[in-house]
Coordinates of C-alpha atoms and ligand atoms in Angstrom, one line a residue:
M19 CA 7.8 -21.1 25.7
T20 CA 5.9 -18.1 27.1
H21 CA 2.3 -17.5 26.1
R22 CA 1.3 -14.7 23.7
S23 CA -1.3 -12.3 25.0
E24 CA -2.7 -10.7 21.9
I25 CA -4.8 -12.0 19.0
R26 CA -3.3 -11.2 15.6
F27 CA -4.9 -11.3 12.2
L28 CA -5.3 -9.4 9.0
L29 CA -8.4 -7.3 8.5
N30 CA -8.9 -6.4 4.8
G31 CA -5.6 -4.7 3.9
R32 CA -4.2 -4.2 7.4
A33 CA -2.6 -6.2 10.2
V34 CA -4.4 -6.1 13.5
S35 CA -3.0 -6.9 16.9
L36 CA -5.5 -7.0 19.8
P37 CA -4.5 -7.3 23.5
Q38 CA -7.2 -8.3 26.0
V39 CA -9.8 -9.6 23.6
P40 CA -12.8 -10.7 25.7
A41 CA -13.8 -14.3 24.9
S42 CA -17.4 -13.4 24.2
Q43 CA -16.7 -10.6 21.8
T44 CA -18.2 -11.4 18.4
L45 CA -16.5 -10.5 15.2
L46 CA -19.6 -8.5 14.2
D47 CA -19.4 -6.2 17.3
F48 CA -15.6 -5.8 16.7
L49 CA -16.2 -4.8 13.1
R50 CA -19.2 -2.5 13.6
I51 CA -18.5 -1.0 17.0
E52 CA -14.7 -0.9 17.2
R53 CA -13.7 -0.5 13.6
R54 CA -16.8 1.3 12.3
L55 CA -17.0 -1.2 9.4
T56 CA -20.7 -0.9 9.2
G57 CA -21.2 -2.5 5.8
T58 CA -21.5 -5.8 7.7
K59 CA -25.1 -5.8 9.1
E60 CA -26.8 -7.4 12.0
G61 CA -30.1 -9.0 11.3
C62 CA -30.8 -11.9 13.5
A63 CA -27.5 -12.4 15.6
E64 CA -28.1 -16.1 15.4
G65 CA -26.6 -17.3 12.1
D66 CA -29.9 -17.5 10.2
C67 CA -30.2 -14.4 8.0
G68 CA -26.7 -14.0 6.5
A69 CA -26.7 -10.1 6.8
C70 CA -23.4 -10.3 8.7
T71 CA -21.6 -12.5 6.1
V72 CA -17.8 -11.9 5.8
L73 CA -15.0 -14.0 4.3
V74 CA -12.4 -15.6 6.5
G75 CA -9.2 -16.9 4.9
R76 CA -7.1 -19.5 6.8
L77 CA -4.0 -21.5 5.8
H78 CA -4.7 -25.2 5.6
E79 CA -1.8 -27.4 4.7
G80 CA 0.0 -24.3 3.3
A81 CA -2.9 -23.3 1.0
L82 CA -5.0 -20.2 1.7
R83 CA -8.7 -20.8 1.6
Y84 CA -11.5 -18.3 2.0
E85 CA -14.9 -19.2 3.3
A86 CA -18.1 -17.2 3.9
V87 CA -19.0 -17.2 7.6
N88 CA -21.5 -15.4 9.9
A89 CA -19.7 -12.7 11.8
C90 CA -22.5 -12.5 14.4
I91 CA -21.7 -15.9 15.9
R92 CA -18.0 -16.0 15.2
F93 CA -15.8 -14.8 18.1
T94 CA -13.0 -12.3 17.5
A95 CA -10.5 -14.5 19.5
S96 CA -11.1 -17.4 17.0
L97 CA -9.6 -15.3 14.2
D98 CA -6.0 -15.5 15.3
G99 CA -3.9 -16.2 12.2
C100 CA -6.8 -15.5 9.7
H101 CA -7.5 -12.9 7.0
V102 CA -10.9 -11.3 7.6
V103 CA -12.4 -9.7 4.5
T104 CA -15.5 -7.4 4.7
V105 CA -17.6 -5.9 2.1
E106 CA -15.6 -2.6 2.3
H107 CA -12.6 -4.5 0.8
L108 CA -14.5 -5.3 -2.4
S109 CA -14.4 -2.1 -4.4
G110 CA -11.2 -1.0 -6.1
R111 CA -8.9 1.8 -4.9
D112 CA -10.7 4.1 -7.4
G113 CA -14.0 3.2 -5.8
A114 CA -15.2 1.1 -8.7
L115 CA -17.7 -1.5 -8.0
H116 CA -16.6 -5.2 -7.8
P117 CA -17.9 -7.4 -10.6
V118 CA -20.3 -9.1 -8.1
Q119 CA -21.6 -5.7 -7.0
R120 CA -22.0 -4.5 -10.6
A121 CA -24.0 -7.6 -11.5
M122 CA -26.3 -7.1 -8.5
V123 CA -26.9 -3.4 -9.6
E124 CA -27.5 -4.2 -13.2
H125 CA -29.8 -7.1 -12.4
H126 CA -31.8 -5.1 -9.8
G127 CA -30.8 -7.5 -7.0
A128 CA -31.2 -5.1 -4.1
Q129 CA -34.2 -3.2 -2.8
C130 CA -34.0 -2.2 0.9
G131 CA -30.4 -3.2 0.8
F132 CA -30.1 -4.4 4.4
C133 CA -29.5 -8.0 3.4
T134 CA -27.4 -7.0 0.3
P135 CA -23.9 -6.8 1.7
G136 CA -24.2 -10.3 3.1
I137 CA -25.6 -11.6 -0.1
I138 CA -22.7 -9.9 -2.0
M139 CA -20.2 -11.6 0.3
S140 CA -21.8 -15.1 -0.2
L141 CA -21.8 -14.6 -3.9
Y142 CA -18.3 -13.3 -3.8
A143 CA -17.2 -16.5 -2.1
L144 CA -19.1 -18.5 -4.7
W145 CA -17.7 -16.5 -7.6
M146 CA -14.1 -17.2 -6.4
Q147 CA -14.7 -20.9 -6.2
T148 CA -17.1 -21.3 -9.1
P149 CA -17.1 -18.3 -11.4
Q150 CA -19.8 -19.7 -13.6
P151 CA -22.3 -21.3 -11.3
T152 CA -25.5 -23.1 -12.1
E153 CA -28.7 -21.9 -10.5
T154 CA -28.6 -24.8 -8.1
Q155 CA -25.1 -23.8 -7.0
V156 CA -26.3 -20.3 -6.5
E157 CA -29.3 -21.5 -4.4
T158 CA -27.0 -23.6 -2.3
A159 CA -24.6 -20.7 -1.7
L160 CA -27.6 -18.5 -0.7
Q161 CA -29.3 -21.0 1.7
G162 CA -28.0 -18.9 4.6
N163 CA -29.0 -15.5 3.2
L164 CA -32.5 -14.3 3.7
C165 CA -33.9 -11.5 1.6
R166 CA -37.5 -10.5 2.4
C167 CA -38.3 -7.9 -0.2
T168 CA -36.5 -8.4 -3.6
G169 CA -37.2 -12.0 -4.1
Y170 CA -34.4 -14.2 -5.2
A171 CA -34.9 -14.3 -9.0
P172 CA -32.9 -11.1 -9.7
I173 CA -30.2 -12.1 -7.2
I174 CA -29.8 -15.5 -8.9
R175 CA -29.7 -13.8 -12.3
A176 CA -26.9 -11.5 -11.0
A177 CA -25.0 -14.4 -9.6
V178 CA -25.1 -16.4 -12.8
A179 CA -24.0 -13.3 -14.8
A180 CA -21.3 -12.0 -12.4
S181 CA -18.3 -13.4 -14.4
Q182 CA -19.4 -11.2 -17.4
Y183 CA -18.3 -8.2 -15.3
G184 CA -14.9 -9.6 -14.2
T185 CA -13.1 -12.8 -13.4
P186 CA -11.4 -14.0 -10.2
E187 CA -8.0 -13.9 -11.8
A188 CA -8.0 -10.1 -11.7
D189 CA -9.5 -9.9 -8.1
H190 CA -7.8 -8.4 -5.1
L191 CA -7.8 -11.7 -3.2
T192 CA -6.1 -13.5 -6.1
L193 CA -3.5 -10.8 -6.7
E194 CA -2.8 -10.5 -3.0
R195 CA -2.7 -14.2 -2.4
D196 CA 1.1 -14.6 -2.1
R197 CA 1.5 -11.6 0.1
V198 CA -1.4 -12.6 2.4
T199 CA -0.1 -16.2 2.6
A200 CA 3.4 -14.9 3.6
E201 CA 1.9 -12.6 6.2
L202 CA -0.3 -15.3 7.7
T203 CA 2.6 -17.7 7.8
A204 CA 4.7 -15.1 9.6
L205 CA 1.9 -14.8 12.2
K206 CA 2.3 -18.4 13.2
D207 CA 4.7 -18.6 16.1
G208 CA 3.6 -21.9 17.6
R209 CA 2.7 -20.3 21.0
R210 CA -0.4 -20.7 23.1
V211 CA -2.4 -17.5 23.2
E212 CA -4.1 -16.5 26.5
T213 CA -5.9 -13.2 26.5
G214 CA -8.8 -11.2 27.9
P215 CA -9.9 -10.1 31.3
D216 CA -10.0 -12.7 34.1
D217 CA -13.7 -13.0 33.9
N218 CA -13.8 -13.3 30.1
R219 CA -10.7 -15.2 29.2
S220 CA -9.7 -16.8 25.9
I221 CA -7.2 -19.7 25.5
L222 CA -6.0 -20.7 22.0
P223 CA -3.9 -23.9 22.6
A224 CA -0.6 -24.1 20.7
D225 CA -1.4 -27.6 19.4
L226 CA -3.6 -30.7 20.1
D227 CA -1.5 -31.9 23.1
D228 CA -1.6 -28.4 24.5
F229 CA -5.4 -28.4 24.1
A230 CA -5.6 -31.7 26.0
A231 CA -3.5 -30.3 28.7
A232 CA -5.4 -27.0 28.9
Y233 CA -8.8 -28.7 29.1
A234 CA -7.6 -31.2 31.7
A235 CA -6.4 -28.3 33.7
H236 CA -9.6 -26.2 33.2
P237 CA -12.4 -28.8 32.9
Q238 CA -15.0 -26.1 33.6
A239 CA -13.9 -24.3 30.4
T240 CA -16.2 -23.9 27.3
V241 CA -14.6 -25.6 24.3
I242 CA -15.4 -23.7 21.2
A243 CA -15.0 -25.2 17.7
G244 CA -17.1 -23.6 15.0
S245 CA -19.2 -21.6 17.5
T246 CA -22.4 -22.2 15.6
D247 CA -24.0 -23.4 18.9
V248 CA -21.9 -21.5 21.4
G249 CA -22.3 -18.2 19.5
L250 CA -26.0 -18.3 20.3
W251 CA -25.4 -19.0 24.0
V252 CA -23.8 -15.5 24.0
T253 CA -25.9 -13.5 21.6
K254 CA -29.3 -14.9 22.7
F255 CA -28.9 -16.2 26.2
L256 CA -26.0 -13.9 27.4
R257 CA -24.4 -16.9 29.0
P258 CA -20.8 -16.5 30.3
I259 CA -18.4 -18.8 28.5
S260 CA -15.1 -17.9 30.3
P261 CA -12.6 -19.5 30.3
A262 CA -13.1 -20.4 26.6
I263 CA -10.8 -22.8 24.8
F264 CA -10.9 -22.1 21.1
I265 CA -9.9 -25.1 18.9
A266 CA -10.9 -24.2 15.3
H267 CA -7.3 -23.3 14.4
L268 CA -5.8 -26.7 15.3
P269 CA -4.8 -28.6 12.2
E270 CA -4.6 -31.9 14.0
L271 CA -8.4 -31.7 14.5
K272 CA -8.9 -31.0 10.8
S273 CA -7.2 -34.1 9.6
V274 CA -9.0 -36.6 7.4
E275 CA -7.8 -40.1 6.5
V276 CA -9.5 -42.3 4.0
S277 CA -8.8 -46.1 3.8
P278 CA -10.7 -48.8 1.9
E279 CA -12.5 -49.6 5.2
A280 CA -13.2 -46.2 6.8
I281 CA -13.0 -42.4 6.9
T282 CA -11.4 -41.1 10.1
L283 CA -11.7 -37.5 10.8
G284 CA -10.6 -35.0 13.4
S285 CA -13.5 -33.6 15.4
G286 CA -12.8 -30.1 14.0
V287 CA -13.6 -31.1 10.4
S288 CA -16.4 -28.8 9.2
Y289 CA -19.4 -29.9 7.1
S290 CA -17.9 -28.1 4.0
Q291 CA -14.5 -29.7 4.4
L292 CA -16.1 -33.1 4.5
Q293 CA -18.6 -32.5 1.7
P294 CA -16.4 -33.6 -1.3
L295 CA -15.5 -36.9 0.6
I296 CA -19.1 -37.5 1.3
A297 CA -19.9 -37.1 -2.4
E298 CA -17.1 -39.5 -3.3
H299 CA -17.5 -42.2 -0.5
L300 CA -20.9 -41.8 1.0
P301 CA -23.0 -40.5 -1.9
H302 CA -26.3 -41.4 -0.2
L303 CA -25.5 -38.6 2.3
S304 CA -24.8 -35.9 -0.3
E305 CA -28.2 -34.3 -0.6
Y306 CA -28.8 -34.7 3.1
W307 CA -25.4 -32.9 3.8
D308 CA -26.5 -29.9 1.8
R309 CA -29.6 -29.6 3.9
I310 CA -27.7 -29.1 7.1
A311 CA -28.0 -25.4 8.0
G312 CA -26.8 -22.9 5.4
W313 CA -23.5 -22.5 3.6
Q314 CA -21.9 -20.1 6.2
V315 CA -22.9 -22.4 9.1
R316 CA -21.6 -25.5 7.2
N317 CA -18.3 -23.6 6.7
M318 CA -17.9 -23.0 10.4
G319 CA -19.8 -25.9 12.1
T320 CA -17.9 -29.1 12.9
I321 CA -18.9 -32.7 13.1
G322 CA -17.4 -32.9 16.6
G323 CA -19.5 -30.0 17.8
N324 CA -22.6 -31.7 16.4
I325 CA -21.8 -34.8 18.4
A326 CA -20.5 -33.1 21.6
N327 CA -23.5 -30.8 21.9
G328 CA -25.6 -34.0 22.7
S329 CA -28.7 -32.6 20.9
P330 CA -31.4 -35.2 20.1
I331 CA -32.0 -33.3 16.9
G332 CA -28.5 -33.0 15.5
D333 CA -28.3 -34.2 11.9
T334 CA -25.1 -36.1 11.9
P335 CA -25.6 -38.6 14.8
P336 CA -28.4 -40.6 13.3
V337 CA -26.7 -41.1 10.0
L338 CA -23.3 -41.8 11.6
I339 CA -24.8 -44.3 14.1
A340 CA -26.5 -46.1 11.2
L341 CA -23.0 -46.4 9.5
G342 CA -21.5 -47.8 12.8
A343 CA -19.3 -44.8 13.6
E344 CA -17.1 -44.8 16.6
V345 CA -15.7 -41.8 18.5
T346 CA -12.4 -41.4 20.2
L347 CA -12.5 -39.4 23.4
R348 CA -9.4 -37.9 25.0
H349 CA -8.5 -36.7 28.5
G350 CA -5.0 -35.5 28.8
A351 CA -2.9 -38.3 27.2
A352 CA -5.6 -41.0 27.8
R353 CA -7.8 -42.0 24.9
R354 CA -10.8 -44.4 24.7
N355 CA -13.1 -45.4 21.9
L356 CA -16.8 -46.1 22.0
P357 CA -19.6 -46.7 19.5
L358 CA -21.3 -43.4 18.8
E359 CA -24.6 -44.6 20.0
A360 CA -23.1 -45.3 23.4
F361 CA -21.9 -41.7 23.8
F362 CA -25.5 -40.5 24.1
I363 CA -26.8 -41.5 27.6
D364 CA -29.9 -39.4 28.2
Y365 CA -31.2 -35.9 27.4
G366 CA -28.3 -33.5 28.1
K367 CA -26.1 -36.4 29.4
Q368 CA -23.3 -37.8 27.4
D369 CA -20.5 -40.3 28.3
R370 CA -17.9 -37.7 28.6
R371 CA -16.2 -36.7 31.8
P372 CA -15.0 -33.2 32.8
G373 CA -11.9 -32.2 30.7
E374 CA -12.5 -35.0 28.2
F375 CA -13.1 -34.0 24.5
V376 CA -14.1 -35.6 21.2
E377 CA -10.8 -36.1 19.3
S378 CA -11.8 -38.0 16.2
I379 CA -14.6 -40.0 14.6
R380 CA -14.2 -43.2 12.5
I381 CA -16.9 -43.8 9.9
P382 CA -16.8 -47.3 8.4
L383 CA -17.5 -47.4 4.7
P384 CA -20.5 -49.6 3.8
S385 CA -19.8 -52.8 1.9
P386 CA -21.3 -53.2 -1.6
A387 CA -24.0 -55.4 -0.1
T388 CA -25.2 -52.6 2.2
R389 CA -28.0 -50.3 1.1
C390 CA -27.9 -46.9 2.8
A391 CA -30.1 -43.9 3.0
A392 CA -30.5 -40.7 5.0
Y393 CA -33.7 -38.6 5.4
K394 CA -34.3 -35.2 6.9
I395 CA -37.9 -34.0 7.7
S396 CA -38.2 -30.4 8.5
K397 CA -40.7 -27.6 8.0
R398 CA -38.5 -25.7 5.5
R399 CA -36.4 -27.5 3.0
D400 CA -33.3 -25.4 3.6
E401 CA -31.7 -23.9 6.7
D402 CA -34.0 -25.6 9.2
I403 CA -33.6 -28.0 12.1
S404 CA -35.0 -31.5 11.7
A405 CA -38.3 -32.7 13.2
V406 CA -37.1 -36.2 12.4
A407 CA -33.8 -37.3 10.9
A408 CA -33.1 -40.9 9.9
G409 CA -30.1 -43.0 8.9
L410 CA -30.5 -46.5 7.5
S411 CA -27.9 -49.2 6.6
V412 CA -29.3 -52.6 5.6
T413 CA -27.1 -55.4 4.4
V414 CA -28.7 -57.9 2.0
K415 CA -27.1 -61.2 0.9
G416 CA -28.9 -63.7 -1.3
G417 CA -32.2 -61.8 -0.9
M418 CA -32.0 -62.1 2.9
I419 CA -31.3 -59.2 5.4
T420 CA -28.2 -60.1 7.3
D421 CA -27.8 -56.8 9.2
A422 CA -29.9 -53.7 9.8
R423 CA -29.0 -50.5 11.5
I424 CA -31.6 -47.8 11.8
A425 CA -31.0 -44.7 13.8
L426 CA -33.3 -41.7 14.3
G427 CA -33.1 -38.2 15.7
G428 CA -36.1 -36.2 17.0
M429 CA -37.8 -39.4 18.3
A430 CA -36.4 -39.6 21.8
A431 CA -34.2 -37.8 24.3
T432 CA -31.1 -38.9 22.4
P433 CA -30.3 -40.0 18.8
K434 CA -31.3 -43.6 19.1
R435 CA -31.4 -47.0 17.2
A436 CA -34.7 -48.6 16.4
A437 CA -33.8 -51.9 18.0
T438 CA -37.2 -53.6 17.6
A439 CA -37.6 -52.5 14.0
E440 CA -34.0 -53.7 13.3
A441 CA -34.8 -57.1 14.9
A442 CA -37.9 -57.4 12.7
L443 CA -35.7 -57.0 9.6
Q444 CA -32.8 -59.2 10.7
G445 CA -32.8 -62.6 9.0
Q446 CA -35.9 -61.8 7.0
P447 CA -36.3 -61.7 3.2
W448 CA -35.9 -58.3 1.5
S449 CA -39.5 -57.6 0.8
E450 CA -42.2 -55.0 1.2
A451 CA -44.0 -57.2 3.7
T452 CA -40.8 -57.4 5.9
F453 CA -40.5 -53.6 5.9
A454 CA -44.2 -53.1 6.7
T455 CA -43.7 -55.4 9.7
A456 CA -40.6 -53.5 10.8
A457 CA -42.5 -50.2 10.4
R458 CA -45.2 -51.4 12.7
A459 CA -42.6 -52.7 15.2
M460 CA -41.0 -49.2 15.3
S461 CA -43.9 -48.0 17.5
E462 CA -42.3 -50.1 20.3
D463 CA -38.9 -48.3 19.9
F464 CA -40.0 -44.7 20.5
A465 CA -42.4 -42.5 22.4
P466 CA -41.7 -39.2 20.7
L467 CA -42.7 -35.8 22.1
S468 CA -45.0 -33.1 20.6
D469 CA -43.4 -29.7 20.2
W470 CA -43.7 -26.8 17.8
R471 CA -41.7 -28.7 15.1
A472 CA -44.0 -31.7 15.0
S473 CA -46.6 -33.6 17.0
A474 CA -45.8 -37.0 18.5
D475 CA -48.2 -38.7 16.1
Y476 CA -46.7 -37.0 13.1
R477 CA -43.2 -38.0 14.1
M478 CA -44.1 -41.6 14.6
R479 CA -46.0 -41.8 11.3
V480 CA -43.2 -40.1 9.3
A481 CA -40.6 -42.4 10.9
Q482 CA -42.6 -45.5 9.9
N483 CA -43.1 -44.2 6.4
L484 CA -39.4 -43.5 6.0
L485 CA -38.8 -47.2 6.5
R486 CA -41.3 -48.0 3.8
R487 CA -39.9 -45.3 1.5
F488 CA -36.4 -46.8 2.0
F489 CA -37.6 -50.1 0.7
L490 CA -39.4 -48.6 -2.3
E491 CA -36.5 -46.3 -3.3
Q492 CA -33.9 -49.0 -3.0
D493 CA -36.0 -51.2 -5.4
G494 CA -36.5 -48.3 -7.7
L495 CA -40.3 -48.4 -7.1
P496 CA -42.4 -45.2 -7.1
V497 CA -42.7 -43.7 -3.6
R498 CA -46.3 -43.2 -2.6
L499 CA -46.9 -39.9 -0.8
S500 CA -49.9 -41.1 1.1
A501 CA -49.9 -44.0 3.6
Ligands
FAD11 C1 -28.5 -21.0 11.6 C2 -28.1 -22.3 12.1 C3 -28.6 -23.5 11.5 C4 -28.3 -24.7 12.0 N1 -28.8 -25.8 11.3 C5 -28.5 -27.1 11.8 C6 -28.9 -28.2 11.1 O1 -29.6 -28.1 10.1 N2 -28.6 -29.4 11.6 C7 -27.9 -29.6 12.7 O2 -27.6 -30.7 13.2 N3 -27.4 -28.5 13.4 C8 -27.7 -27.3 13.0 N4 -27.2 -26.2 13.6 C9 -26.4 -26.3 14.9 C10 -24.9 -26.3 14.7 O3 -24.5 -25.7 13.5 C11 -24.3 -27.7 14.7 O4 -24.7 -28.4 15.9 C12 -22.7 -27.7 14.6 O5 -22.3 -29.0 14.1 C13 -22.1 -27.4 15.9 O6 -20.7 -27.4 15.7 P1 -19.7 -26.2 16.1 O7 -18.3 -26.6 15.8 O8 -20.2 -24.9 15.6 O9 -19.9 -26.3 17.7 P2 -19.7 -25.2 18.8 O10 -20.7 -24.2 18.9 O11 -18.3 -24.8 18.8 O12 -19.8 -26.2 20.1 C14 -21.0 -26.9 20.4 C15 -20.9 -27.7 21.7 O13 -19.9 -28.8 21.5 C16 -18.8 -28.6 22.4 N5 -17.7 -29.0 21.6 C17 -17.3 -28.6 20.3 N6 -16.3 -29.4 19.9 C18 -16.0 -30.2 20.9 C19 -15.0 -31.2 21.0 N7 -14.1 -31.5 20.0 N8 -15.0 -31.9 22.1 C20 -15.8 -31.7 23.1 N9 -16.8 -30.7 23.1 C21 -16.8 -30.0 21.9 C22 -18.9 -27.2 22.8 O14 -18.3 -27.0 24.1 C23 -20.4 -26.9 22.8 O15 -20.9 -27.5 24.0 C24 -27.5 -24.9 13.1 C25 -26.9 -23.7 13.8 C26 -27.3 -22.5 13.3 C27 -26.7 -21.3 13.9
FES12 S1 -26.9 -11.3 11.8 FE1 -28.2 -12.8 10.9 S2 -26.8 -14.4 10.4 FE2 -25.6 -13.0 11.4
FES13 S1 -33.1 -6.2 -0.4 FE1 -33.0 -7.9 1.0 S2 -34.5 -7.7 2.5 FE2 -34.7 -6.1 1.1

């Protein structure tokens, strides 16, 4: 079958077909510069401020689902087969304000207005999913939207009141749903897309096997999943990414299987997609999960990307290593499995050869005898990178510790297990004294660095105290805030 050479998607009410899309073109530049849709703003160009928030709808297992995303770090080429909705699409044909916009006006939710379109789009996504949100739900939806002058109180009041001005049943996107679903279905032709100039080329594989073949043939290519890391390589560092292989559209990489023993997920599963399963099967991770980035980034960013980027401060590796997760790597048709901790060899070095990719991740579910926790220490509560992240899984039988897995991020050049602290727990009684000994032993496991996020001393102290906190919390004892 011949390749297609244009990217096709729906933009608001129109079909768009773009030949020669450069791989590094962002959706924000396309909207503002090429389409003059200037309601979508550029604040930071790095996924932090939310001024560029738009909705992207994609078919998943036949159902159309819209999510708020950051247009500044989303590449135009990745939108093949999607419906992009900008703030211009909100008001009715008669120019009437949308219920979310009316609520923002009536509750004085805007001052300078620069952040406002992005806030409106995040609240629009929330209103469609949860028309009558709690304040906490509003705060979670707005984690990725910064407003520096109004203050959030009127915005939250507007969000809570939005359904008084109209309900999602009468909204454009609800009324158009069948038509948009049919149009997006018609766009799927099962072909690989190759487009863009030779020095800025995009490849969208037809399916997973085609991805494996394309990457094996172009091992120098940049694989792009959610683009929440790669987007910044382009907007902040002007790095070339060609040829780029986009994989966010591949349904095989979005699959999730749950068995009594484990959750197995494709590497392209996003944080938001996994969130309900985390709440159901790994509830100790729920709060931690909501502290990864902001809502827009969680809608785009993938677990596979968080592993493959090899960062020592990624939030998922420590908690997944503590649970005993394994990754499946694939090169062409060949696959191999390895424990996640073995994937990280050294700073910037992973056990992954050219043309090999992360295909899936298997997370064993803890037994009832295993006590688990996850901790994130960062300067800001929301939308911040960890100074230290920790995952702990400790199995206790008859009052004795029979197994202990403790993994930390931010303490070494890679996410790493605390082998000496684990050994100090193994075979010992579950007691405060055992955990105090293990906390002291941890100083042999790590020699952390000082940087602008935290000093080496702080990192070590906090890691040791997290071990003590784990013991106290598990026993329902008060957690002392001073050591
Ligand atoms: C504002 C903001 C806040 C953030 N906050 C956090 C945070 O709190 N915690 C945190 O851990 N991270 C955070 N991040 C970083 C980022 O969101 C995560 O690392 C995310 O999981 C990356 O996934 P992605 O799909 O977007 O990766 P991409 O940007 O698409 O790719 C990242 C890297 O992985 C490679 N890659 C992706 N998928 C595969 C695959 N299947 N096989 C092989 N290689 C692959 C890419 O080639 C690239 O090298 C934040 C980012 C932003 C912009
Ligand atoms: S411009 Fe700030 S998040 Fe996109
Ligand atoms: S209204 Fe948001 S920064 Fe001013």
